PDB file of C-alpha atoms in Angstrom:
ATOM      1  CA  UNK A   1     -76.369 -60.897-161.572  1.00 44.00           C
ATOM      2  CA  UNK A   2     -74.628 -64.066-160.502  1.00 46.00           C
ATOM      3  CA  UNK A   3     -76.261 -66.349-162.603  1.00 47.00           C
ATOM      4  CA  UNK A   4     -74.868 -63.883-165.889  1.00 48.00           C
ATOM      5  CA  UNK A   5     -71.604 -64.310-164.761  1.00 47.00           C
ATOM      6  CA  UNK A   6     -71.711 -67.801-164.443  1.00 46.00           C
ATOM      7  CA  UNK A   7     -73.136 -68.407-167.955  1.00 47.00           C
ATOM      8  CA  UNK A   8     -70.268 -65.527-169.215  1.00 46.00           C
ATOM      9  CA  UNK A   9     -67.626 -67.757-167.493  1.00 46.00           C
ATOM     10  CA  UNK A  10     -68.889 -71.207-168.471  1.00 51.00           C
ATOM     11  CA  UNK A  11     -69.611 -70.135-172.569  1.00 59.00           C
ATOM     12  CA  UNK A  12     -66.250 -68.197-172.833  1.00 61.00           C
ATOM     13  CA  UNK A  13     -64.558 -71.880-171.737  1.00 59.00           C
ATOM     14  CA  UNK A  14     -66.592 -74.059-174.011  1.00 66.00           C
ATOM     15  CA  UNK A  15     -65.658 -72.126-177.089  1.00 68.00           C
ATOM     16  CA  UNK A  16     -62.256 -71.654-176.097  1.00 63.00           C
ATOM     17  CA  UNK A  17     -61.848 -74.936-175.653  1.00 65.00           C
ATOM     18  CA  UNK A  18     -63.527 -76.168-179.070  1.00 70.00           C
ATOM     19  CA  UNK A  19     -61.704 -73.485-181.064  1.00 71.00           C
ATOM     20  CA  UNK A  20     -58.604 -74.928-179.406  1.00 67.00           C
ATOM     21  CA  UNK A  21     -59.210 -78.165-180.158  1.00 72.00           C
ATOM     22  CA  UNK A  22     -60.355 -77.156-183.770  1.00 71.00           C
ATOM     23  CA  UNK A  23     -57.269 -75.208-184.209  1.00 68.00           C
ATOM     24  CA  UNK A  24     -54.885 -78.234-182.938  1.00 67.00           C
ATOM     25  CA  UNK A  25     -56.949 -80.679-185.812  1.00 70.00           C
ATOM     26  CA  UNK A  26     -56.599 -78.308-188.346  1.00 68.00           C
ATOM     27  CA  UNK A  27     -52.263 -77.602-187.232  1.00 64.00           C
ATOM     28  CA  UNK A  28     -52.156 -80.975-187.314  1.00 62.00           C
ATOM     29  CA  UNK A  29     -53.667 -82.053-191.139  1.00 60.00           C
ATOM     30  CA  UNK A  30     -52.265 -78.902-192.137  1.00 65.00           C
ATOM     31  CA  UNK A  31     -48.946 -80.095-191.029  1.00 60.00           C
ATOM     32  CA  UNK A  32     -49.117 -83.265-192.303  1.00 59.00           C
ATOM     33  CA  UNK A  33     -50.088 -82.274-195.690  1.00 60.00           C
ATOM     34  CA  UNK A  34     -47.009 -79.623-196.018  1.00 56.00           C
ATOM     35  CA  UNK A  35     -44.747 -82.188-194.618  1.00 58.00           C
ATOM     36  CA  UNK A  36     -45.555 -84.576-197.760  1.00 56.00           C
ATOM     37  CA  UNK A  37     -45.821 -82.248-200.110  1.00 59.00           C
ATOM     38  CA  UNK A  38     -43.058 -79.552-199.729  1.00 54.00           C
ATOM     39  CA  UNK A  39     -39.178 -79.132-200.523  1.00 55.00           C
ATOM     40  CA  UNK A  40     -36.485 -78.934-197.662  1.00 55.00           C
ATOM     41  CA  UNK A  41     -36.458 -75.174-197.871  1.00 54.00           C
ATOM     42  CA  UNK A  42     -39.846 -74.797-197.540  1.00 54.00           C
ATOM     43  CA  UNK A  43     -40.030 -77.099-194.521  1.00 54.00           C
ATOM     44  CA  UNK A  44     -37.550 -74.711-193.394  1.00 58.00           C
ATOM     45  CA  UNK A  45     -39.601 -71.619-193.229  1.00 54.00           C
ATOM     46  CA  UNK A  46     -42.831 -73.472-192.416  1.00 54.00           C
ATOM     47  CA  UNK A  47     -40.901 -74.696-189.415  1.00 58.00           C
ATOM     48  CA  UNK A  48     -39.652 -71.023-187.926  1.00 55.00           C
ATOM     49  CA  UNK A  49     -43.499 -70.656-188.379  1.00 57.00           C
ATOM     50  CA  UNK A  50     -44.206 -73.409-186.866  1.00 61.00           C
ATOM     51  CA  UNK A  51     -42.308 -72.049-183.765  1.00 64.00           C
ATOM     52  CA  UNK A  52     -44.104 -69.132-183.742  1.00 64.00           C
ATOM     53  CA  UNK A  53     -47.511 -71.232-183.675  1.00 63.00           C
ATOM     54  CA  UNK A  54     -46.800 -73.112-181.105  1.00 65.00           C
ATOM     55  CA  UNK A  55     -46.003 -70.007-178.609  1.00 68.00           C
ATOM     56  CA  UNK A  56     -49.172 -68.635-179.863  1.00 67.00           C
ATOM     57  CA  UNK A  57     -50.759 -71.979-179.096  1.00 66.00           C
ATOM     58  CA  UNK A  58     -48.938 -72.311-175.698  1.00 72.00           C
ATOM     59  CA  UNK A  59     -50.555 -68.483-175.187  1.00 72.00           C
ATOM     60  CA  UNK A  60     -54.016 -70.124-176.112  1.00 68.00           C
ATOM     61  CA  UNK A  61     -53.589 -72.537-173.478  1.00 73.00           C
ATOM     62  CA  UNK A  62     -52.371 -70.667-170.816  1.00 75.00           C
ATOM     63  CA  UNK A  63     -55.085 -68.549-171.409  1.00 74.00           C
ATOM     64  CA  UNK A  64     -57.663 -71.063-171.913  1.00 70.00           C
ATOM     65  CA  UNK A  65     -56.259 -72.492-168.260  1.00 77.00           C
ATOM     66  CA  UNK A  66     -56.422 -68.939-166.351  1.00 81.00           C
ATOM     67  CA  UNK A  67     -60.126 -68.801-167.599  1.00 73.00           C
ATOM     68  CA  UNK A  68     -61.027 -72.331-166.530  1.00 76.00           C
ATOM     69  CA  UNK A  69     -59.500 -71.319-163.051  1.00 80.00           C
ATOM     70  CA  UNK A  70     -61.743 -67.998-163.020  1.00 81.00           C
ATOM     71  CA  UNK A  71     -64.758 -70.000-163.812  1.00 78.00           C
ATOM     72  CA  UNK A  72     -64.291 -72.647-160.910  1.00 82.00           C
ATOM     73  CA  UNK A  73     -63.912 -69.888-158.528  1.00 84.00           C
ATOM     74  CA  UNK A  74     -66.377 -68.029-159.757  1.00 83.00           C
ATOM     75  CA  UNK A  75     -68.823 -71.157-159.025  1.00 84.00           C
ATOM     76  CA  UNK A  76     -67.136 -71.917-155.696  1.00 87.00           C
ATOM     77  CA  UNK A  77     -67.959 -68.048-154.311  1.00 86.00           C
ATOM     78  CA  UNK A  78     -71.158 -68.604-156.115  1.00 86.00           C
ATOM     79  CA  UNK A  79     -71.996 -72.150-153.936  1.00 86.00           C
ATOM     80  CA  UNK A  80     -70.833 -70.481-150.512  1.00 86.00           C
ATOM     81  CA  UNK A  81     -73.239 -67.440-151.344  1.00 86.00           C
ATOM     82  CA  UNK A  82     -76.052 -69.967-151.915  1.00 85.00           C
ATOM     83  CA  UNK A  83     -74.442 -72.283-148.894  1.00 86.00           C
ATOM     84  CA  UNK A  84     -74.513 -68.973-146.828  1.00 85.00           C
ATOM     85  CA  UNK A  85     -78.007 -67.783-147.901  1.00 84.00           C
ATOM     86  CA  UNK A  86     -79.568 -71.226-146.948  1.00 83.00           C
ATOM     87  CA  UNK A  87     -78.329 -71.415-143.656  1.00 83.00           C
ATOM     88  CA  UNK A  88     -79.496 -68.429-142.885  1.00 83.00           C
ATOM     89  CA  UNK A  89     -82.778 -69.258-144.156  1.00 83.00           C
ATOM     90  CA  UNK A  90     -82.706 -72.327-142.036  1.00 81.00           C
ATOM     91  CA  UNK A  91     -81.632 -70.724-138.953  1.00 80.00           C
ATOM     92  CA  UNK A  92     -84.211 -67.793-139.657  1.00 79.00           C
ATOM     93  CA  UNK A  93     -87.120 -70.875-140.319  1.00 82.00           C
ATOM     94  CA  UNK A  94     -85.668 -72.180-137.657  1.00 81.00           C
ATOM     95  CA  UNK A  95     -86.409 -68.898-135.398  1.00 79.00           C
ATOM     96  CA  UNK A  96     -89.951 -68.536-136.539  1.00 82.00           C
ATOM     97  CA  UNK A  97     -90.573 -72.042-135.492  1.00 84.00           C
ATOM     98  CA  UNK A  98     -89.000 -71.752-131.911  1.00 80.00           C
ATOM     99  CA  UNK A  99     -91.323 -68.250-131.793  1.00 83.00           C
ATOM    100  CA  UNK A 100     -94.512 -69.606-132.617  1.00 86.00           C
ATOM    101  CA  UNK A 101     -93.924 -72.605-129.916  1.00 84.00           C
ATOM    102  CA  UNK A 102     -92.934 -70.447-127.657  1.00 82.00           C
ATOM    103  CA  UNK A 103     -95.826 -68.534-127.551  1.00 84.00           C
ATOM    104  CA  UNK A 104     -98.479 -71.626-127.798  1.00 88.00           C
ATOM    105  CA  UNK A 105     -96.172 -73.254-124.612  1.00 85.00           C
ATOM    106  CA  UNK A 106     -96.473 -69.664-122.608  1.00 86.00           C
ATOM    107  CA  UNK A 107    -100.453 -68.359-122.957  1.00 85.00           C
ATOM    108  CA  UNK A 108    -100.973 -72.177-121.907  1.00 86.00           C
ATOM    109  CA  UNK A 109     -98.979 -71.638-119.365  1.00 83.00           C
ATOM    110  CA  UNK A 110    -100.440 -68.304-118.592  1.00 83.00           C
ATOM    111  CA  UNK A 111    -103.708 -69.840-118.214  1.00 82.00           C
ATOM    112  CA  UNK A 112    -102.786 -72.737-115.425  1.00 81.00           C
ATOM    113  CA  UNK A 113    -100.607 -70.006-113.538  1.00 77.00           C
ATOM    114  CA  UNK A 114    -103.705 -67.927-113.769  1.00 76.00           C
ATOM    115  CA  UNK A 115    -105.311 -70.622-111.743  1.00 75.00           C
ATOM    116  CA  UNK A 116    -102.520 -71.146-109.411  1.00 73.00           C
ATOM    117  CA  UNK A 117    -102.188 -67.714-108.317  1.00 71.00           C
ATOM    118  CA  UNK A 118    -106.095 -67.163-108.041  1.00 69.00           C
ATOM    119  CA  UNK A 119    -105.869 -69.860-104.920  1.00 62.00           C
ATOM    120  CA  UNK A 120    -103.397 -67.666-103.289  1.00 61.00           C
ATOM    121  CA  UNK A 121    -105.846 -64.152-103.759  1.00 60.00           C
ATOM    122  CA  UNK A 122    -108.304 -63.684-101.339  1.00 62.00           C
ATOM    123  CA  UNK A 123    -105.636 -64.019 -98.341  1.00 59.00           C
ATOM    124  CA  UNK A 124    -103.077 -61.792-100.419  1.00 61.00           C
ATOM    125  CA  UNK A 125    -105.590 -59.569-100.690  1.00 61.00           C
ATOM    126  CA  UNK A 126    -106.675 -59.131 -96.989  1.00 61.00           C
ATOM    127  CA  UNK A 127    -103.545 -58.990 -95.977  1.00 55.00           C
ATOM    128  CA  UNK A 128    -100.621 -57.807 -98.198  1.00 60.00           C
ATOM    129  CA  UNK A 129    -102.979 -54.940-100.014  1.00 58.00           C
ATOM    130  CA  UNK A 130    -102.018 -52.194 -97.284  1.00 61.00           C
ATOM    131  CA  UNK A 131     -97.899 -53.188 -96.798  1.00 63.00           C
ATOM    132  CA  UNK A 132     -96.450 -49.783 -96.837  1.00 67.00           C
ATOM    133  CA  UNK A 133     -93.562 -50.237 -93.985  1.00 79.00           C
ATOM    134  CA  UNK A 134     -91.678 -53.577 -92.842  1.00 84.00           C
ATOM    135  CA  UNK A 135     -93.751 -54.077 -89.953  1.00 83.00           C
ATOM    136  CA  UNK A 136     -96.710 -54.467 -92.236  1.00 81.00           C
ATOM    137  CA  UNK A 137     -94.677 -57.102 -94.268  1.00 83.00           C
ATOM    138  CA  UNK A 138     -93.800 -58.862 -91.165  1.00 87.00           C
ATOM    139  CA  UNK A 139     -97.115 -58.935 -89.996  1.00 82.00           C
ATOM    140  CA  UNK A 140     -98.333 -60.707 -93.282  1.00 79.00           C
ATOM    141  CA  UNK A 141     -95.223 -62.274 -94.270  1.00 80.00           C
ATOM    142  CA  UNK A 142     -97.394 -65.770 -94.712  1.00 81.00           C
ATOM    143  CA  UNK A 143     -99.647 -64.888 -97.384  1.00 78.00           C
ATOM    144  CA  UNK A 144     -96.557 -63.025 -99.238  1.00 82.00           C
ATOM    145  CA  UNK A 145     -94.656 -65.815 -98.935  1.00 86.00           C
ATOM    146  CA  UNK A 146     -96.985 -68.063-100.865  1.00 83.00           C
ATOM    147  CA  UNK A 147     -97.080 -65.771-103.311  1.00 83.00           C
ATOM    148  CA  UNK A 148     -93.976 -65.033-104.216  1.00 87.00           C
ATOM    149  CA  UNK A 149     -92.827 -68.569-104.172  1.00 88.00           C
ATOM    150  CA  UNK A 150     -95.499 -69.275-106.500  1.00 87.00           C
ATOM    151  CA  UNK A 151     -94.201 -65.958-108.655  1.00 88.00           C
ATOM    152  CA  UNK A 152     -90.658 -67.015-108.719  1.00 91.00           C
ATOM    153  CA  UNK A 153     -91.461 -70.865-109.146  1.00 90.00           C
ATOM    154  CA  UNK A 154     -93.565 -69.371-112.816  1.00 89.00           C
ATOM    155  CA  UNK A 155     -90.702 -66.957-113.588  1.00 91.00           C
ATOM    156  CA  UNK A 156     -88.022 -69.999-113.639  1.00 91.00           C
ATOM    157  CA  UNK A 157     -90.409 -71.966-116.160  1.00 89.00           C
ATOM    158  CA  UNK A 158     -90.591 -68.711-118.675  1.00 89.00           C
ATOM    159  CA  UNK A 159     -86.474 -68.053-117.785  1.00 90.00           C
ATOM    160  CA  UNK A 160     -85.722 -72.261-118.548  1.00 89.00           C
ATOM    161  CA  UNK A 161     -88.056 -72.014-121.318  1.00 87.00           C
ATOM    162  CA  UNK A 162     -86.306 -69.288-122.842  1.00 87.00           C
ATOM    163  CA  UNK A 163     -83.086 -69.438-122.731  1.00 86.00           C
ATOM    164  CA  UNK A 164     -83.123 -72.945-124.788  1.00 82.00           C
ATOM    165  CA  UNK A 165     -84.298 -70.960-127.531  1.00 81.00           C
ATOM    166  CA  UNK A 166     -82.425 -69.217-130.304  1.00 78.00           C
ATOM    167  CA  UNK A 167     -84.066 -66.126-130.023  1.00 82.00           C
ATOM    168  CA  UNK A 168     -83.129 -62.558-129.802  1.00 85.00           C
ATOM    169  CA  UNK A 169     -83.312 -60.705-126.369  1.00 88.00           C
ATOM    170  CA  UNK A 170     -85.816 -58.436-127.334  1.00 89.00           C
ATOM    171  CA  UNK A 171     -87.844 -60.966-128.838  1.00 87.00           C
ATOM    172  CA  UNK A 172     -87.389 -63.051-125.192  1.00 89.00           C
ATOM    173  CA  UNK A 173     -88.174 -59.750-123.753  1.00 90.00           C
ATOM    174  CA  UNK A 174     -91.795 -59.656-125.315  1.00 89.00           C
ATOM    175  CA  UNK A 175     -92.698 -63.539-124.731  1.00 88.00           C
ATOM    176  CA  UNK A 176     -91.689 -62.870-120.909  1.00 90.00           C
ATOM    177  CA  UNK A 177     -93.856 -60.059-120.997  1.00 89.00           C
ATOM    178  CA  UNK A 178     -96.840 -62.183-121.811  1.00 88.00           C
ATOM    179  CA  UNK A 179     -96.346 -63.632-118.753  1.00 87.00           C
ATOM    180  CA  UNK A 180     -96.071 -60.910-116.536  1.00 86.00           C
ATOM    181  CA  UNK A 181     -98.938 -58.679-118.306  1.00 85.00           C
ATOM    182  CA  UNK A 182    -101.116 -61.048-116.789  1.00 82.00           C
ATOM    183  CA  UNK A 183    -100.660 -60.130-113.300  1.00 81.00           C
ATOM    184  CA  UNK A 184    -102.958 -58.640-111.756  1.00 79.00           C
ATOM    185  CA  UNK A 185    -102.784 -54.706-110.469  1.00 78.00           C
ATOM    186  CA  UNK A 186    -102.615 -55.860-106.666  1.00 76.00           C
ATOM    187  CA  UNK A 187     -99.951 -58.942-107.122  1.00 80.00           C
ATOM    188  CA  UNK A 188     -97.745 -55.994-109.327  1.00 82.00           C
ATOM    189  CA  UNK A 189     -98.325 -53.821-106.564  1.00 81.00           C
ATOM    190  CA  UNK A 190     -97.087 -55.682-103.776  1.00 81.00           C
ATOM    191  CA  UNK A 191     -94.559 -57.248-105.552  1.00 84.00           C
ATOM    192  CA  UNK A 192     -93.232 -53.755-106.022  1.00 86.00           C
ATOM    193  CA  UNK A 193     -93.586 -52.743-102.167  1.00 85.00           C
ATOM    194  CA  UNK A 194     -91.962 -56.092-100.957  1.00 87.00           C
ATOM    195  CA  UNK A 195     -88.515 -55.770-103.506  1.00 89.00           C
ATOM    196  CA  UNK A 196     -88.579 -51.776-102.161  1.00 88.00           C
ATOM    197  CA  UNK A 197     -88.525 -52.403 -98.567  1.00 89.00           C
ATOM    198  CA  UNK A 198     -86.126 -55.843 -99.242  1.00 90.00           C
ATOM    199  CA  UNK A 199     -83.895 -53.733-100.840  1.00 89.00           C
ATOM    200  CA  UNK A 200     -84.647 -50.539 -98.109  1.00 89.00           C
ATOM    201  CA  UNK A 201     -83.221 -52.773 -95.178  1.00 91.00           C
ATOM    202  CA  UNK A 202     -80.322 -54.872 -95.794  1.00 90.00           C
ATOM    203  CA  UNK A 203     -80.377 -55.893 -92.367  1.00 93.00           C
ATOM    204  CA  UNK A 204     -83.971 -57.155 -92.546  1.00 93.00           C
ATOM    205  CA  UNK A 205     -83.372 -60.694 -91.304  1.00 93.00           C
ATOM    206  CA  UNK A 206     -82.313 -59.539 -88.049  1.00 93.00           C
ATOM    207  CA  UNK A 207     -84.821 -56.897 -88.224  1.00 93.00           C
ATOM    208  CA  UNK A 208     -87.503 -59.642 -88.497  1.00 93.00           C
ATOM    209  CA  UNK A 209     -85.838 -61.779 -85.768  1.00 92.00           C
ATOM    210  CA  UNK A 210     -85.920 -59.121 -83.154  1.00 91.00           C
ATOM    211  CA  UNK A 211     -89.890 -58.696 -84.312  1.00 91.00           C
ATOM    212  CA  UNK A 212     -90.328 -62.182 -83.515  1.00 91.00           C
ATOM    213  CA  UNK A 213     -88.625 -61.806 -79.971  1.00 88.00           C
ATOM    214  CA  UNK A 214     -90.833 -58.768 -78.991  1.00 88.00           C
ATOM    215  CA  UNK A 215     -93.717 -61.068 -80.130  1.00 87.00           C
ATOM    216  CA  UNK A 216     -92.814 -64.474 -78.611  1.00 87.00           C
ATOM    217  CA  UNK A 217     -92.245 -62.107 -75.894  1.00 86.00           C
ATOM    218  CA  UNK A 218     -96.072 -60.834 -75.630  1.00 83.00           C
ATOM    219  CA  UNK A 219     -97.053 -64.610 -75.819  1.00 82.00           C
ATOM    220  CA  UNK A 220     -95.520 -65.468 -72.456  1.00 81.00           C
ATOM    221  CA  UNK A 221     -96.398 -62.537 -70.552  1.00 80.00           C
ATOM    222  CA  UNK A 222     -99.927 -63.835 -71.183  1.00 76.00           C
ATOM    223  CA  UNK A 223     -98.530 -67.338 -70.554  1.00 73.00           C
ATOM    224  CA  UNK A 224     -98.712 -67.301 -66.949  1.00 65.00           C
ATOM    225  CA  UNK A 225     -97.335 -71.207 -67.350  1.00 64.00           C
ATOM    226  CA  UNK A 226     -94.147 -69.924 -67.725  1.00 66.00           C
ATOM    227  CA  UNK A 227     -93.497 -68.212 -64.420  1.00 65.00           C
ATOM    228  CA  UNK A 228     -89.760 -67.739 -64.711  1.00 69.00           C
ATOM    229  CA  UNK A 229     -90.134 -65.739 -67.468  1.00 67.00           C
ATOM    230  CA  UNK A 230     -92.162 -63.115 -65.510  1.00 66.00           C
ATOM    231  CA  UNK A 231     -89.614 -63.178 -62.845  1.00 63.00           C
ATOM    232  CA  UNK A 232     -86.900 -62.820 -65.145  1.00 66.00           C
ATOM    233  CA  UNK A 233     -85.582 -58.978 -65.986  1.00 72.00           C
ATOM    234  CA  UNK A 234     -82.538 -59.294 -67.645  1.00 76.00           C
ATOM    235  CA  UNK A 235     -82.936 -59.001 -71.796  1.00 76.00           C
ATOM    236  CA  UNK A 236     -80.985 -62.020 -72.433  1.00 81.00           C
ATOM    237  CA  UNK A 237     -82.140 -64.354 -70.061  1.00 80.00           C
ATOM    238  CA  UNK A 238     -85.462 -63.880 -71.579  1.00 80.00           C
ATOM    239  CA  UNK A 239     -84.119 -64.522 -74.851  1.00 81.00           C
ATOM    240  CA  UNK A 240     -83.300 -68.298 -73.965  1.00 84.00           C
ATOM    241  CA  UNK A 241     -86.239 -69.087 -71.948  1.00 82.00           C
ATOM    242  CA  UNK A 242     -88.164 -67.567 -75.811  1.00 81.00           C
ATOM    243  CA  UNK A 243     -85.762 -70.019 -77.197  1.00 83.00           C
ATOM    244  CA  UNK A 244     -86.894 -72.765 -75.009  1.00 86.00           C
ATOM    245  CA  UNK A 245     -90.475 -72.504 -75.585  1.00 84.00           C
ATOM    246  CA  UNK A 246     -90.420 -71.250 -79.265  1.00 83.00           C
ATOM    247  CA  UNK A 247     -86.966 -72.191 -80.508  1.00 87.00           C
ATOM    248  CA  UNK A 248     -88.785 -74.829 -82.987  1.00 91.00           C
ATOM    249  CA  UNK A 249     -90.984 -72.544 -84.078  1.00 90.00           C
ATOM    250  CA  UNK A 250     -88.904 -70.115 -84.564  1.00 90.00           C
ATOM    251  CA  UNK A 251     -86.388 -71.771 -86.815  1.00 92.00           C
ATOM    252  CA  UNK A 252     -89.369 -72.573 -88.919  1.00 93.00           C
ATOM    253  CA  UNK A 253     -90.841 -69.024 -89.449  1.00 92.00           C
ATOM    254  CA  UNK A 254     -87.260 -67.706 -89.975  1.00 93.00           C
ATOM    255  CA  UNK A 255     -86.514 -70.152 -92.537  1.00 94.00           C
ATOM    256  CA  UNK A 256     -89.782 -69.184 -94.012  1.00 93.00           C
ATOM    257  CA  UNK A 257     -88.895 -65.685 -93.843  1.00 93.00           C
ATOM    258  CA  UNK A 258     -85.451 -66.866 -95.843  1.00 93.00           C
ATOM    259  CA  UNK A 259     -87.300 -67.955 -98.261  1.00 93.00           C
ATOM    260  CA  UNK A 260     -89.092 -65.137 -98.726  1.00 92.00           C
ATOM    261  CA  UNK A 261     -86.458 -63.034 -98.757  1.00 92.00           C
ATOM    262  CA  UNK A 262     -85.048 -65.724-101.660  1.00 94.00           C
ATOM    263  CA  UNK A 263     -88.313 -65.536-103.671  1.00 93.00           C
ATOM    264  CA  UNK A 264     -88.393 -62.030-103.512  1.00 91.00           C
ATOM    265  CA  UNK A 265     -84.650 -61.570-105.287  1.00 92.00           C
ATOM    266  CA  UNK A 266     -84.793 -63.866-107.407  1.00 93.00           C
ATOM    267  CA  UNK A 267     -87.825 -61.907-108.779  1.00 92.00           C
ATOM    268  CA  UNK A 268     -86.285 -59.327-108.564  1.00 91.00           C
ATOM    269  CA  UNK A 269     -83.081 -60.163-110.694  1.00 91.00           C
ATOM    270  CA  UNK A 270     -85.970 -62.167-113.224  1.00 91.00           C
ATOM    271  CA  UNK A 271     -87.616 -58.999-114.233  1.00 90.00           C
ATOM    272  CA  UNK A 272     -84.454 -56.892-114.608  1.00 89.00           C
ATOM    273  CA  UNK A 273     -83.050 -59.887-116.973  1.00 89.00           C
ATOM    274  CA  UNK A 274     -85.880 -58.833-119.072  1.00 90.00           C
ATOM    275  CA  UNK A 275     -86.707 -55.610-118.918  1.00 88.00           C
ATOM    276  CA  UNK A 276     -89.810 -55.750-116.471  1.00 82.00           C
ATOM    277  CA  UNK A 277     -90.732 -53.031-114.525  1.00 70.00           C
ATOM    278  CA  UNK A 278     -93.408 -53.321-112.360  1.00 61.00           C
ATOM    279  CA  UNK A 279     -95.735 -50.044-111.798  1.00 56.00           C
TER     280      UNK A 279
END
């Protein structure tokens, strides 16, 4: 449809514009000829006609000018449509490209954290498969804690991937999912159990520092070393003499259990980003 307007545009101008000029050659012999040949009162009349030739002329060329203008336009709109179309096309390319690369880089991917996470299993397995409360997760808040820094270290290095790309959200949606379709039934499961009870006890830092107490606490009434602590009845005053046996210790598996609690978020926030639910 474009390309017949174009051609109507650009014909309609090239006769104009030899008819024009035809007409003008033809004026001007005629002109000349009637000049040398006529008497004063013809010139006379032949120049009232004249007159009226040359507005008709000036008509033709006004004319002849508007059209010209049309036609430029015409192919200007015409270039930006085919400017428009081929960035598209380049951007779409472009798309496709980024896709298909994406994928390759993520089933690789897949594969090596298939083999990461298979190191982690067979403790996991033993002892996160039964966490149903938050003393079971403090109990086996080691092995978890592997695991979900492993999970959260793989779920940055889909997210970074990503969000270089110039992809739709849905389509991120679906390369993501690759990633997390891979999981096994147990790692979804207790992934699922450790966000739920995170997000069950806001206060589960200081829940999980008064479990370490009560067990630090166990350890030195077996520790008969520690004599002062048997003696001693008042809450607090056991609480620093803990402290003094365990403090380094202590900082460590809390920090661990920060970490955790990190991990555990930031997986959580990952998977609503895009769209993962885990069942």
């Amino acid at each position: 449809m474009n390309k017949n307007k174009k051609s109507w545009y650009y014909d309609d101008v090239i006769i104009l514009a030899l008819v024009f000029i035809v007409l003008m050659i033809v004026y001007a012999v005629g002109v000349s000829v009637f000049i040398a040949k006529a008497d004063d009162k013809a010139i006379g009349a032949f120049e009232v006609v004249t007159g009226i030739s040359g507005l008709v002329l000036s008509l033709g060329t006004v004319f002849y000018v508007i059209q010209a203008y049309k036609a430029q336009r015409e192919q200007i709109r015409i270039q930006n449509i085919q400017i428009e179309f081929q960035q598209r096309e380049i951007e779409q390319n472009n798309k496709d490209v980024q896709f298909n690369r994406s994928v390759d880089i993520i089933y690789r991917q897949v594969s090596l954290s298939k083999d990461k996470l298979k190191a982690t299993k067979e403790d996991f397995i033993k002892y996160c498969s039964n966490i149903i409360s938050v003393n079971r997760l403090f109990k086996s808040y080691d092995a978890i804690l592997r695991f979900l820094v492993l999970l959260d270290y793989e779920n940055e290095f889909y997210k970074k991937l990503l969000s270089n790309m110039l992809l739709e959200d849905n389509e991120k949606e679906y390369l993501f999912k690759i990633h997390t379709s891979n999981l096994s039934y147990e790692y979804k499961q207790i992934v699922n159990r450790t966000i739920s009870i995170i997000r069950k006890y806001p206060n589960i830092y200081e829940l999980y520092e008064e479990y370490l107490y009560k067990e630090y606490d166990q350890r030195l009434m077996q520790n008969t070393l520690v004599s002062d602590y048997h003696m001693e009845e008042n809450d607090e005053k056991k609480k620093e003499i803990i402290i003094r046996e365990y403090g380094d210790e202590m900082k460590s598996v809390l920090h661990n259990f920060k970490l955790l609690m990190e991990a555990a978020k930031n997986i959580d926030t990952t998977f609503h980003k895009f769209n993962v639910w885990i069942k």
